[in-house]
mmCIF file with all atom_site columns, C-alpha atoms in Angstrom:
data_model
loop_
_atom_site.group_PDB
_atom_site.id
_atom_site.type_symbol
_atom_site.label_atom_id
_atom_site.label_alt_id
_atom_site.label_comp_id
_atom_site.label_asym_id
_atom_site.label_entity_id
_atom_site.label_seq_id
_atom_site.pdbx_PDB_ins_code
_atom_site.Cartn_x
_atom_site.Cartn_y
_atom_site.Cartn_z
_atom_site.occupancy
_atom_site.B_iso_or_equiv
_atom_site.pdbx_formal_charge
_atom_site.auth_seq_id
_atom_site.auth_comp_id
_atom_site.auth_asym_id
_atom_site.auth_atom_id
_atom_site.pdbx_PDB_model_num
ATOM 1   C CA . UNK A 1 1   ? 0.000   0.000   0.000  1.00 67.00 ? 1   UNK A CA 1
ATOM 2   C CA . UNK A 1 2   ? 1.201   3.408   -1.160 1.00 84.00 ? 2   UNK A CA 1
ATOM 3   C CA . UNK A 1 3   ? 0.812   6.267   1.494  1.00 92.00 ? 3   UNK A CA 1
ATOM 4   C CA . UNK A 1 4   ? 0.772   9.439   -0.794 1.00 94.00 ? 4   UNK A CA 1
ATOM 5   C CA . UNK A 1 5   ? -0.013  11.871  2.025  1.00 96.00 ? 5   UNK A CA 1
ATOM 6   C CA . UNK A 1 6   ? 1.106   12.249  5.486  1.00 94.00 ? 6   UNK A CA 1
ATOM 7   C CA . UNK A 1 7   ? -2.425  11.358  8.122  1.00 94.00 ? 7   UNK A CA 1
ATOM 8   C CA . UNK A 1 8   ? -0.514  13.781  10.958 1.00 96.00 ? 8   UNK A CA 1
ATOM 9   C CA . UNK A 1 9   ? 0.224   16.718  8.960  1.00 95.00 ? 9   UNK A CA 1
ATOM 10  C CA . UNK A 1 10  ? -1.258  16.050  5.191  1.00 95.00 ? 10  UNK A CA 1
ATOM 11  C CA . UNK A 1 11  ? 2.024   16.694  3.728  1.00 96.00 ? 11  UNK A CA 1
ATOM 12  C CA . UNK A 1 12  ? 3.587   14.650  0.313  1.00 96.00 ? 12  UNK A CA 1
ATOM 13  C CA . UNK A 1 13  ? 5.605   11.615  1.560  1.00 96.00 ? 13  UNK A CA 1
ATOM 14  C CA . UNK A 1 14  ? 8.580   9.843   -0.519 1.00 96.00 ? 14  UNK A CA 1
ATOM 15  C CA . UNK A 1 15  ? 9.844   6.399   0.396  1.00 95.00 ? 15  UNK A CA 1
ATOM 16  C CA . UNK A 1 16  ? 13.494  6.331   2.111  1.00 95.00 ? 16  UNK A CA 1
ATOM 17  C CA . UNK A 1 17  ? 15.605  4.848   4.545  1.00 95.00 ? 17  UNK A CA 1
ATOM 18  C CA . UNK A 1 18  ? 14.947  6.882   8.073  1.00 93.00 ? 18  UNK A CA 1
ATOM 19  C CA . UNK A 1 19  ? 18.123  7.163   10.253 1.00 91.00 ? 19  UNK A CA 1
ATOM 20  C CA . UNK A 1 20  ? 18.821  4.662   12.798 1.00 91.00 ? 20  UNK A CA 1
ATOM 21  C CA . UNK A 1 21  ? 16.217  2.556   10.557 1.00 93.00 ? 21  UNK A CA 1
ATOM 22  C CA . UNK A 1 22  ? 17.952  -0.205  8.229  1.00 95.00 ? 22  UNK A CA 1
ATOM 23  C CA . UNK A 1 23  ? 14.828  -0.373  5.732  1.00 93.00 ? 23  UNK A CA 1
ATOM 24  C CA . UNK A 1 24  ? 13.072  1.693   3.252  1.00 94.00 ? 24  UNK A CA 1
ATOM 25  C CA . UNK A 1 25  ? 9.951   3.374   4.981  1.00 95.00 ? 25  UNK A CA 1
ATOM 26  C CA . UNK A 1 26  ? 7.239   6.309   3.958  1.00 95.00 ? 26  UNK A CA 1
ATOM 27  C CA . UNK A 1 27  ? 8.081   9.574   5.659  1.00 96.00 ? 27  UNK A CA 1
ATOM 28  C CA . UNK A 1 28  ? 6.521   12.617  5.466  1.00 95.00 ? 28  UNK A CA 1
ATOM 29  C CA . UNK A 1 29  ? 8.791   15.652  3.843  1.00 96.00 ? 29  UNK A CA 1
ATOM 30  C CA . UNK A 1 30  ? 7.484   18.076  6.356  1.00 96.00 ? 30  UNK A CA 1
ATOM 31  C CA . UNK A 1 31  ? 6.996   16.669  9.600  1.00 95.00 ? 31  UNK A CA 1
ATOM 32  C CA . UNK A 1 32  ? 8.940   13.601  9.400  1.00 95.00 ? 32  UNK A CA 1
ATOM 33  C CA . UNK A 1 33  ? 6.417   11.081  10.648 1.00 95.00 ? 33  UNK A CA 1
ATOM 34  C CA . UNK A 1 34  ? 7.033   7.427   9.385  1.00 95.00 ? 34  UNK A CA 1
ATOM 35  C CA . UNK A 1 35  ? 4.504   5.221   8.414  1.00 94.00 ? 35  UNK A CA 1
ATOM 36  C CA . UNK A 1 36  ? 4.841   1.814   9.392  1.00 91.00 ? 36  UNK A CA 1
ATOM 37  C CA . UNK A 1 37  ? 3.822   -0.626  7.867  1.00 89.00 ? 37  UNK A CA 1
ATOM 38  C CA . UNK A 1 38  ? 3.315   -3.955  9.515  1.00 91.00 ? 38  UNK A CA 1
ATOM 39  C CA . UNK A 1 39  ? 2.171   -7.824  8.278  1.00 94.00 ? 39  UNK A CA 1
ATOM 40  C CA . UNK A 1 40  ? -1.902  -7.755  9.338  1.00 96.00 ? 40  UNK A CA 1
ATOM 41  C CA . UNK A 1 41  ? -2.850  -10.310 11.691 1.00 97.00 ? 41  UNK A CA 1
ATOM 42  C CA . UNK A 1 42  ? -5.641  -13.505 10.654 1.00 97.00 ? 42  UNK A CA 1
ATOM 43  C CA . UNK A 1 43  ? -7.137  -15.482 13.324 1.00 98.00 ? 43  UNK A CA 1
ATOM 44  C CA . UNK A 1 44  ? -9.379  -18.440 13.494 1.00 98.00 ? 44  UNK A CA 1
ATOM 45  C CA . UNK A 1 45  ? -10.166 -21.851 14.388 1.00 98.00 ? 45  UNK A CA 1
ATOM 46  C CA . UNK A 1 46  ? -9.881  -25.451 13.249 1.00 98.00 ? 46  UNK A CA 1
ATOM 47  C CA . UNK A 1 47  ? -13.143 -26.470 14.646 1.00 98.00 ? 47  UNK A CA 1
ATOM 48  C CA . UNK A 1 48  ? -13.577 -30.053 15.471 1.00 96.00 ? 48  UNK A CA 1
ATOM 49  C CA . UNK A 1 49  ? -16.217 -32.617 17.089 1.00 94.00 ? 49  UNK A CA 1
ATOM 50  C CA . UNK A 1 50  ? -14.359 -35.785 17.232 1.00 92.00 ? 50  UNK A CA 1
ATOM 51  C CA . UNK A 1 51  ? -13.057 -36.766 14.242 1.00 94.00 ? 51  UNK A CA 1
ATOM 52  C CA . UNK A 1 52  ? -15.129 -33.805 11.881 1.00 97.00 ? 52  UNK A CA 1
ATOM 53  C CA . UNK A 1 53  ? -14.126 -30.448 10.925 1.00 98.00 ? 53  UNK A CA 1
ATOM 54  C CA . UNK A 1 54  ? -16.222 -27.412 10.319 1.00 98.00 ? 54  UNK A CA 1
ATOM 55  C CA . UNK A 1 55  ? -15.824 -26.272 7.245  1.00 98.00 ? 55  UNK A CA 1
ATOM 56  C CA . UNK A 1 56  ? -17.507 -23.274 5.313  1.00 98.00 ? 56  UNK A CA 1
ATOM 57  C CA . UNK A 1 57  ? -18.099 -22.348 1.756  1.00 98.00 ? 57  UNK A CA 1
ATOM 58  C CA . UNK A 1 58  ? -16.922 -19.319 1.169  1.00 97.00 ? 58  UNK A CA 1
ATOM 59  C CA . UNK A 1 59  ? -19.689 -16.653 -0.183 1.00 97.00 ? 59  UNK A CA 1
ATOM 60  C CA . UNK A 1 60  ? -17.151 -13.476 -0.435 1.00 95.00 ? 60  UNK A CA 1
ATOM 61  C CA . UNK A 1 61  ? -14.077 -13.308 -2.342 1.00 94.00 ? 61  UNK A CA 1
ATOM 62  C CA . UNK A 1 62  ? -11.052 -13.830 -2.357 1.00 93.00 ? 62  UNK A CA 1
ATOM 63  C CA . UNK A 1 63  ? -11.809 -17.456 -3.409 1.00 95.00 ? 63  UNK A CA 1
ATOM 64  C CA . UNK A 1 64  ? -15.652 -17.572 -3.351 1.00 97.00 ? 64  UNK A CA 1
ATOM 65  C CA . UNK A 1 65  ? -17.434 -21.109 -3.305 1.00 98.00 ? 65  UNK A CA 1
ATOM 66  C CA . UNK A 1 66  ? -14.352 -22.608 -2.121 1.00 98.00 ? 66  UNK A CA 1
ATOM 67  C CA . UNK A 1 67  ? -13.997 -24.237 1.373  1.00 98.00 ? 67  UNK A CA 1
ATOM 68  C CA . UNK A 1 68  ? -12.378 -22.623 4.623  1.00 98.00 ? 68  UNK A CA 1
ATOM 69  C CA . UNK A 1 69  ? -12.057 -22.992 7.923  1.00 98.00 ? 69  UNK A CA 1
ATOM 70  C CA . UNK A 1 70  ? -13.790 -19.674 10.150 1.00 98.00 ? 70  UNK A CA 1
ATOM 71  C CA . UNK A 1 71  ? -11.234 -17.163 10.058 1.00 98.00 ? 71  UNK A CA 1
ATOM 72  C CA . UNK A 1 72  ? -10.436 -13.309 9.442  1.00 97.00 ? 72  UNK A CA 1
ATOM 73  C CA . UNK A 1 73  ? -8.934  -10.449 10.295 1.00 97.00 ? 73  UNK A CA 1
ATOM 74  C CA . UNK A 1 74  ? -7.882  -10.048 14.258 1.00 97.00 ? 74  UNK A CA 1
ATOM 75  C CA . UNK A 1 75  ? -10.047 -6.315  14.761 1.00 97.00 ? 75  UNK A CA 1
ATOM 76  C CA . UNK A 1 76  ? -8.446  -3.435  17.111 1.00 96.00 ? 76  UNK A CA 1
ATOM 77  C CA . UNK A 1 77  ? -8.590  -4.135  20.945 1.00 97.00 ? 77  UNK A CA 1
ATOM 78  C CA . UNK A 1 78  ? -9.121  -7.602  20.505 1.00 97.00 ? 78  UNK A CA 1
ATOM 79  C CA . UNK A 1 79  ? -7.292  -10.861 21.462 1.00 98.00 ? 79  UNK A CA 1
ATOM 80  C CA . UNK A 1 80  ? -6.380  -13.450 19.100 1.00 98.00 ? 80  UNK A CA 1
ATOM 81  C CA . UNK A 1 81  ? -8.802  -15.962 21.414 1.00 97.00 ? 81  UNK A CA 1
ATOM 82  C CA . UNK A 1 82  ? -11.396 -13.617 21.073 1.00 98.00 ? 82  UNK A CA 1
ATOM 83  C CA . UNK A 1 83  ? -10.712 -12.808 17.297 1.00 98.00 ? 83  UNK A CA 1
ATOM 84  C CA . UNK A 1 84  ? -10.791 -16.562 16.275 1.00 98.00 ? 84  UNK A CA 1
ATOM 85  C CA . UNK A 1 85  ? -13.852 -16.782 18.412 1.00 98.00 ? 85  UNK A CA 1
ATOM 86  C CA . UNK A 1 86  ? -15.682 -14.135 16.980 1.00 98.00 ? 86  UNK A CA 1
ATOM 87  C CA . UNK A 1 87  ? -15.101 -15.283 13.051 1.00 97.00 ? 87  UNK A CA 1
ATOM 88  C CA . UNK A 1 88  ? -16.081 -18.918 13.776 1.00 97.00 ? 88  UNK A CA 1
ATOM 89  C CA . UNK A 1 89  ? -19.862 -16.956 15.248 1.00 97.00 ? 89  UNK A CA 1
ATOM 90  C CA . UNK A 1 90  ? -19.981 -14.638 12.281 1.00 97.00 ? 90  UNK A CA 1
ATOM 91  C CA . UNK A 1 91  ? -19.045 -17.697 10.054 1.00 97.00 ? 91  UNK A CA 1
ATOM 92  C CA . UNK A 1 92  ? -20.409 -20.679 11.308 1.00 97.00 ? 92  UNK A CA 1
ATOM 93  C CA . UNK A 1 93  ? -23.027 -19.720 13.526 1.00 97.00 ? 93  UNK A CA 1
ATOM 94  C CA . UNK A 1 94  ? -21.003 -21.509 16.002 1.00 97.00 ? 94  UNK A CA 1
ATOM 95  C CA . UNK A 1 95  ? -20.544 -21.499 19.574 1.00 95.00 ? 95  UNK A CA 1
ATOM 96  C CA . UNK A 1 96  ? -16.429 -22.976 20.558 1.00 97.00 ? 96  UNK A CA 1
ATOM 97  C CA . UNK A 1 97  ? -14.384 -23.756 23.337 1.00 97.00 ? 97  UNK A CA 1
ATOM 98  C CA . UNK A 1 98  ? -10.977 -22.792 22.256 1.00 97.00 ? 98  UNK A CA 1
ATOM 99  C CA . UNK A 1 99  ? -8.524  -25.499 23.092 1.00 96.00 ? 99  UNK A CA 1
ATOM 100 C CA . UNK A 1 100 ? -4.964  -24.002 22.267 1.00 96.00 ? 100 UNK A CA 1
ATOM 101 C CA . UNK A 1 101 ? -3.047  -21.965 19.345 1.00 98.00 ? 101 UNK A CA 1
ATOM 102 C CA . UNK A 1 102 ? -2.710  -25.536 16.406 1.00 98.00 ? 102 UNK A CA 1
ATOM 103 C CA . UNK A 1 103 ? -0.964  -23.583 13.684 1.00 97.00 ? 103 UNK A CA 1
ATOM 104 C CA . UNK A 1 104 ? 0.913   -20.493 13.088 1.00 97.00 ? 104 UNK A CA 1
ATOM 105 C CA . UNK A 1 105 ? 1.886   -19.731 9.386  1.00 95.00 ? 105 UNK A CA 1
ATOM 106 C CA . UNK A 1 106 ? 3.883   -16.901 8.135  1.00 95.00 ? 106 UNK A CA 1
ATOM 107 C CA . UNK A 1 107 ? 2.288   -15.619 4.679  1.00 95.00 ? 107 UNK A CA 1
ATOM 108 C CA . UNK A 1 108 ? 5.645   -13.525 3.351  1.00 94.00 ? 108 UNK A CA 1
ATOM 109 C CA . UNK A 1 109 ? 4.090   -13.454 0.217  1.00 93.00 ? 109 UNK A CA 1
ATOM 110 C CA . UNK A 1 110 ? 0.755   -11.371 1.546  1.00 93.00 ? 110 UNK A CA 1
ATOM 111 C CA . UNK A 1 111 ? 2.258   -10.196 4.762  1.00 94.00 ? 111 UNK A CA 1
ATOM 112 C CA . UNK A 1 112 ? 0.121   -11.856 6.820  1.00 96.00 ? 112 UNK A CA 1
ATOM 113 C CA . UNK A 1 113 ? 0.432   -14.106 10.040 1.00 97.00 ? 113 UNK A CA 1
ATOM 114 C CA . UNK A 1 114 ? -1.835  -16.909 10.207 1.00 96.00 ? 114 UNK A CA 1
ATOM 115 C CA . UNK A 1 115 ? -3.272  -18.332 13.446 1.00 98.00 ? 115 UNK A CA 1
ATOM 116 C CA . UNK A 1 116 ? -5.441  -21.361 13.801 1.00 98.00 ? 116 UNK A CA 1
ATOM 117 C CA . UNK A 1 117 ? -6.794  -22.368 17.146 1.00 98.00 ? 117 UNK A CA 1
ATOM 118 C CA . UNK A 1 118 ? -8.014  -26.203 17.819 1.00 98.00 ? 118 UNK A CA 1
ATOM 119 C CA . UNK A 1 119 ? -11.445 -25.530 19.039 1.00 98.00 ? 119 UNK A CA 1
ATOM 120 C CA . UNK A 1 120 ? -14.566 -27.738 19.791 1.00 96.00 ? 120 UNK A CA 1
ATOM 121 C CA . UNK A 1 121 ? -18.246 -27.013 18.962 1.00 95.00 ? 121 UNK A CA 1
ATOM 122 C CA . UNK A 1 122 ? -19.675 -26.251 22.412 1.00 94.00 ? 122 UNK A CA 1
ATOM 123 C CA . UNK A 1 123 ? -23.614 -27.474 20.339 1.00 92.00 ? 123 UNK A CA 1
ATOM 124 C CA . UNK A 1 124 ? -24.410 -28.546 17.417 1.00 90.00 ? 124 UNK A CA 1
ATOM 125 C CA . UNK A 1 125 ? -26.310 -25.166 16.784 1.00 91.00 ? 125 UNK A CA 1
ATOM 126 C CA . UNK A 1 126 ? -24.179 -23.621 14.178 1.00 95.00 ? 126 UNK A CA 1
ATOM 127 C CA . UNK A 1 127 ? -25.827 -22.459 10.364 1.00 96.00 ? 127 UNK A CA 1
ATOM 128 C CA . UNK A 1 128 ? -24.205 -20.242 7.656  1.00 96.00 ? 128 UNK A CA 1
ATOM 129 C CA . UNK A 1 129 ? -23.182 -16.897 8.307  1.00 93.00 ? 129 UNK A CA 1
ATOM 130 C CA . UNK A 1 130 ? -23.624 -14.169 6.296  1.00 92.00 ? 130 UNK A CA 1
ATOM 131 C CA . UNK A 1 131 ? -20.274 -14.591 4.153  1.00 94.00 ? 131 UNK A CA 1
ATOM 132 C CA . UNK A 1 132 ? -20.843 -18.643 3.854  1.00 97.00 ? 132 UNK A CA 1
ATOM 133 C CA . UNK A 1 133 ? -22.902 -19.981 1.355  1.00 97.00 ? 133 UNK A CA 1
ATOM 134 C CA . UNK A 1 134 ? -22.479 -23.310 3.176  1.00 98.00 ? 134 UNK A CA 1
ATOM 135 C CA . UNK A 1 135 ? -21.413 -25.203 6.452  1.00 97.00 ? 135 UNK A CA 1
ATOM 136 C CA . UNK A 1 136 ? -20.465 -28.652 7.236  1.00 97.00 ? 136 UNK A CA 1
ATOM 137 C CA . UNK A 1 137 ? -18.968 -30.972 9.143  1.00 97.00 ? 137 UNK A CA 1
ATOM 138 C CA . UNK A 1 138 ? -16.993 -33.278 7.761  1.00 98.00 ? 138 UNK A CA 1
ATOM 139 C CA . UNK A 1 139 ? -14.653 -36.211 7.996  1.00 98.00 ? 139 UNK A CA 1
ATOM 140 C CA . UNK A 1 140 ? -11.135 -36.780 6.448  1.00 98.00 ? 140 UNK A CA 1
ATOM 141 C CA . UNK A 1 141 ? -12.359 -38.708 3.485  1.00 98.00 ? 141 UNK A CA 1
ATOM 142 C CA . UNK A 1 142 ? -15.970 -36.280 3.141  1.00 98.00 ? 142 UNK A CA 1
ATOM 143 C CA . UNK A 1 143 ? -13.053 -32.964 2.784  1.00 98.00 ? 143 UNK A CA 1
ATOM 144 C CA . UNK A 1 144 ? -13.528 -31.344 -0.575 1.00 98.00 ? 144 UNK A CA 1
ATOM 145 C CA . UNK A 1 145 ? -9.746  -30.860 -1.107 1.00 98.00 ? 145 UNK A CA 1
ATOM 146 C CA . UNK A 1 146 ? -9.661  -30.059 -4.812 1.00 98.00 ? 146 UNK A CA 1
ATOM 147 C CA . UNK A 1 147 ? -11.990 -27.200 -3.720 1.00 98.00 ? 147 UNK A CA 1
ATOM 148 C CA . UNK A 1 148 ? -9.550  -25.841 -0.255 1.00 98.00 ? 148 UNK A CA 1
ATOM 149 C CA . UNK A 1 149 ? -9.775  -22.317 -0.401 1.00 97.00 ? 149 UNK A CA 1
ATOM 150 C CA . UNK A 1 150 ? -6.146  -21.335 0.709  1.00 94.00 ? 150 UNK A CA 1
ATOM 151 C CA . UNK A 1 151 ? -2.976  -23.753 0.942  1.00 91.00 ? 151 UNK A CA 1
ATOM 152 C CA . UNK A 1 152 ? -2.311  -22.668 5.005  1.00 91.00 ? 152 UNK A CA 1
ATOM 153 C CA . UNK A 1 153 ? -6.118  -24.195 5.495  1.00 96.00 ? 153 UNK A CA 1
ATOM 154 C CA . UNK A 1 154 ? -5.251  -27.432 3.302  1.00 95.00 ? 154 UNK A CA 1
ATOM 155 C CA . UNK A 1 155 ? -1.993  -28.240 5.495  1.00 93.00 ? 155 UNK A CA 1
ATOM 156 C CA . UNK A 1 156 ? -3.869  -27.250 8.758  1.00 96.00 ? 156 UNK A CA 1
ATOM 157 C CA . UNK A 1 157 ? -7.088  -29.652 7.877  1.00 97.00 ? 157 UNK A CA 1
ATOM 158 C CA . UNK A 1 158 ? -3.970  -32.376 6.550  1.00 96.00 ? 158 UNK A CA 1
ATOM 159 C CA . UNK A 1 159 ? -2.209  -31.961 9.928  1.00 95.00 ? 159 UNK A CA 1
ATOM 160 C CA . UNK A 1 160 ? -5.383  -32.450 12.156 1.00 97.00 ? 160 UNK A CA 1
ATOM 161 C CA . UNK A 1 161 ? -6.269  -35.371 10.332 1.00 97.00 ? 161 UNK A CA 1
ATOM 162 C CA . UNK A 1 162 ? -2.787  -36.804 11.457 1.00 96.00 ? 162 UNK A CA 1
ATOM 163 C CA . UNK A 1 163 ? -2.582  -35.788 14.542 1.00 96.00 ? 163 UNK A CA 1
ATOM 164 C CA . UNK A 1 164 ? -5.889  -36.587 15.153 1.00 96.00 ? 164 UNK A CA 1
ATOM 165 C CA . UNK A 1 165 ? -5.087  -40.361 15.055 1.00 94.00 ? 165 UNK A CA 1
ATOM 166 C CA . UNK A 1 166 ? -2.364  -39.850 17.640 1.00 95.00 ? 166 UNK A CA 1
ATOM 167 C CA . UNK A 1 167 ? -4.231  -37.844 20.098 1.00 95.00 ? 167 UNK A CA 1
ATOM 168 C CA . UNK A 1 168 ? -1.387  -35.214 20.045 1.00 96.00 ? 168 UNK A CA 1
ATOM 169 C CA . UNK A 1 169 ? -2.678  -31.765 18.468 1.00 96.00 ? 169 UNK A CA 1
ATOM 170 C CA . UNK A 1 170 ? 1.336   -30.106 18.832 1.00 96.00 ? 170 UNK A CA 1
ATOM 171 C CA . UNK A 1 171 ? 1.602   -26.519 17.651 1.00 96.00 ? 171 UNK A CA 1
ATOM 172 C CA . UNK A 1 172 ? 3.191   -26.515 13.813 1.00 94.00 ? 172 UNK A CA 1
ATOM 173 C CA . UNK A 1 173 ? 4.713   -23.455 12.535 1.00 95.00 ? 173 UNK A CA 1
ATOM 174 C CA . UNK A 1 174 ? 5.231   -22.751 8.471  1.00 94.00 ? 174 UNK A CA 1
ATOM 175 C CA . UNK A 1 175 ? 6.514   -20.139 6.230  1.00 94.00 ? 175 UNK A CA 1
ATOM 176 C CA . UNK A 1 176 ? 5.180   -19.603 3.187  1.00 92.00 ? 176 UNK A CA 1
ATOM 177 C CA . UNK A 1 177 ? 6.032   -17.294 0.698  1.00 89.00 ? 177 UNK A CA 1
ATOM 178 C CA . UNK A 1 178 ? 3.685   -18.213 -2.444 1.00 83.00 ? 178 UNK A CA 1
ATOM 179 C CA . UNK A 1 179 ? 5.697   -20.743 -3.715 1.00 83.00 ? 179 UNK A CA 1
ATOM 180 C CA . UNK A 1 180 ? 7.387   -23.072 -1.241 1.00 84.00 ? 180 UNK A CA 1
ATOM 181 C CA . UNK A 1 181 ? 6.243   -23.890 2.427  1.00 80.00 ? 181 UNK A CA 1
ATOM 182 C CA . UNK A 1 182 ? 8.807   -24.779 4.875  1.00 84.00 ? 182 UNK A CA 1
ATOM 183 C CA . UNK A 1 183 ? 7.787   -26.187 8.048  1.00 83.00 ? 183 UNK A CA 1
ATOM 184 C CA . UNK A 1 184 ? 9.417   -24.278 11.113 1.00 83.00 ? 184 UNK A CA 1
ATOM 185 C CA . UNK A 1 185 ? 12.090  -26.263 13.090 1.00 64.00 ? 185 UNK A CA 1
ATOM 186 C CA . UNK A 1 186 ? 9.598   -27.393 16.044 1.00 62.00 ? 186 UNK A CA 1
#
């Protein structure tokens, strides 16, 4: 994202390496402010009863009709337990008791950190939300994988699946930068 004007002072910026900085930032000309500008933050959870995963059809884009796990943006003031909370109610309809952080992925590519929490329905009351066409919960062999909406959810659902028949649910950190995915010494 290009900043073209300063939000303190409303002056033109230009892109340059501040002092006692090491990378190239946007800095106002007049008053010197630097804009920062950070990786944003997505949270959500794997959500699980037994063996079955909640998954949702996607019904906003990126990647419409394709199959997710609840998840979005972490919101101002808000902790990642909460955030991944709240996306799996606006989602899924879904009421969770958040187990622990499953999967952190680092999305160089998008700047983005991904966090997945293990979490278990509390009910089964859950229904579409308004951006999912469509909600399920499935086994390992009922997954639409062809139709995985991002790569970070297909080796999340993979992993579960795994660990699942081990009864060990260890937290698994990846880097991805579009092209290869490295798994994180553990």
């Amino acid at each position: 994202m290009n900043i073209d004007f300063c939000t303190q002072c409303g002056g033109p910026t230009h892109q340059i390496v501040p002092l006692g900085d090491n990378r190239m930032r946007i800095v106002c000309q007049h008053c010197h402010h630097v804009h920062y500008q950070n990786p944003k933050i997505v949270t959500g959870c794997l959500v699980h009863q037994q063996e079955k995963v909640l998954l949702c059809q996607r019904a906003i884009n990126p990647r419409i009709g394709k199959w997710t796990v609840p998840a979005g943006f972490l919101e101002n003031g808000e902790s990642l337990e909460d955030g991944a909370a709240r996306e799996t109610q606006e989602e899924a309809c879904a009421k969770v008791a958040i187990k622990k952080l499953y999967v952190l992925s680092n999305l160089l590519h998008v700047n983005q950190i991904y966090l997945l929490y293990r979490a278990e329905l509390v009910d089964n009351d859950f229904k579409s939300g308004e951006e999912t066409m469509d909600i399920k919960l499935v086994s390992e062999h009922e997954v639409p994988w062809d139709d995985i909406a991002f790569p970070t959810v297909k080796i999340a659902l993979q992993r579960f699946f795994k660990d699942y028949s081990k009864n060990d649910f260890p937290l698994t950190e990846y880097t991805f930068n579009g092209q290869n995915l490295k798994l994180n010494a553990q």
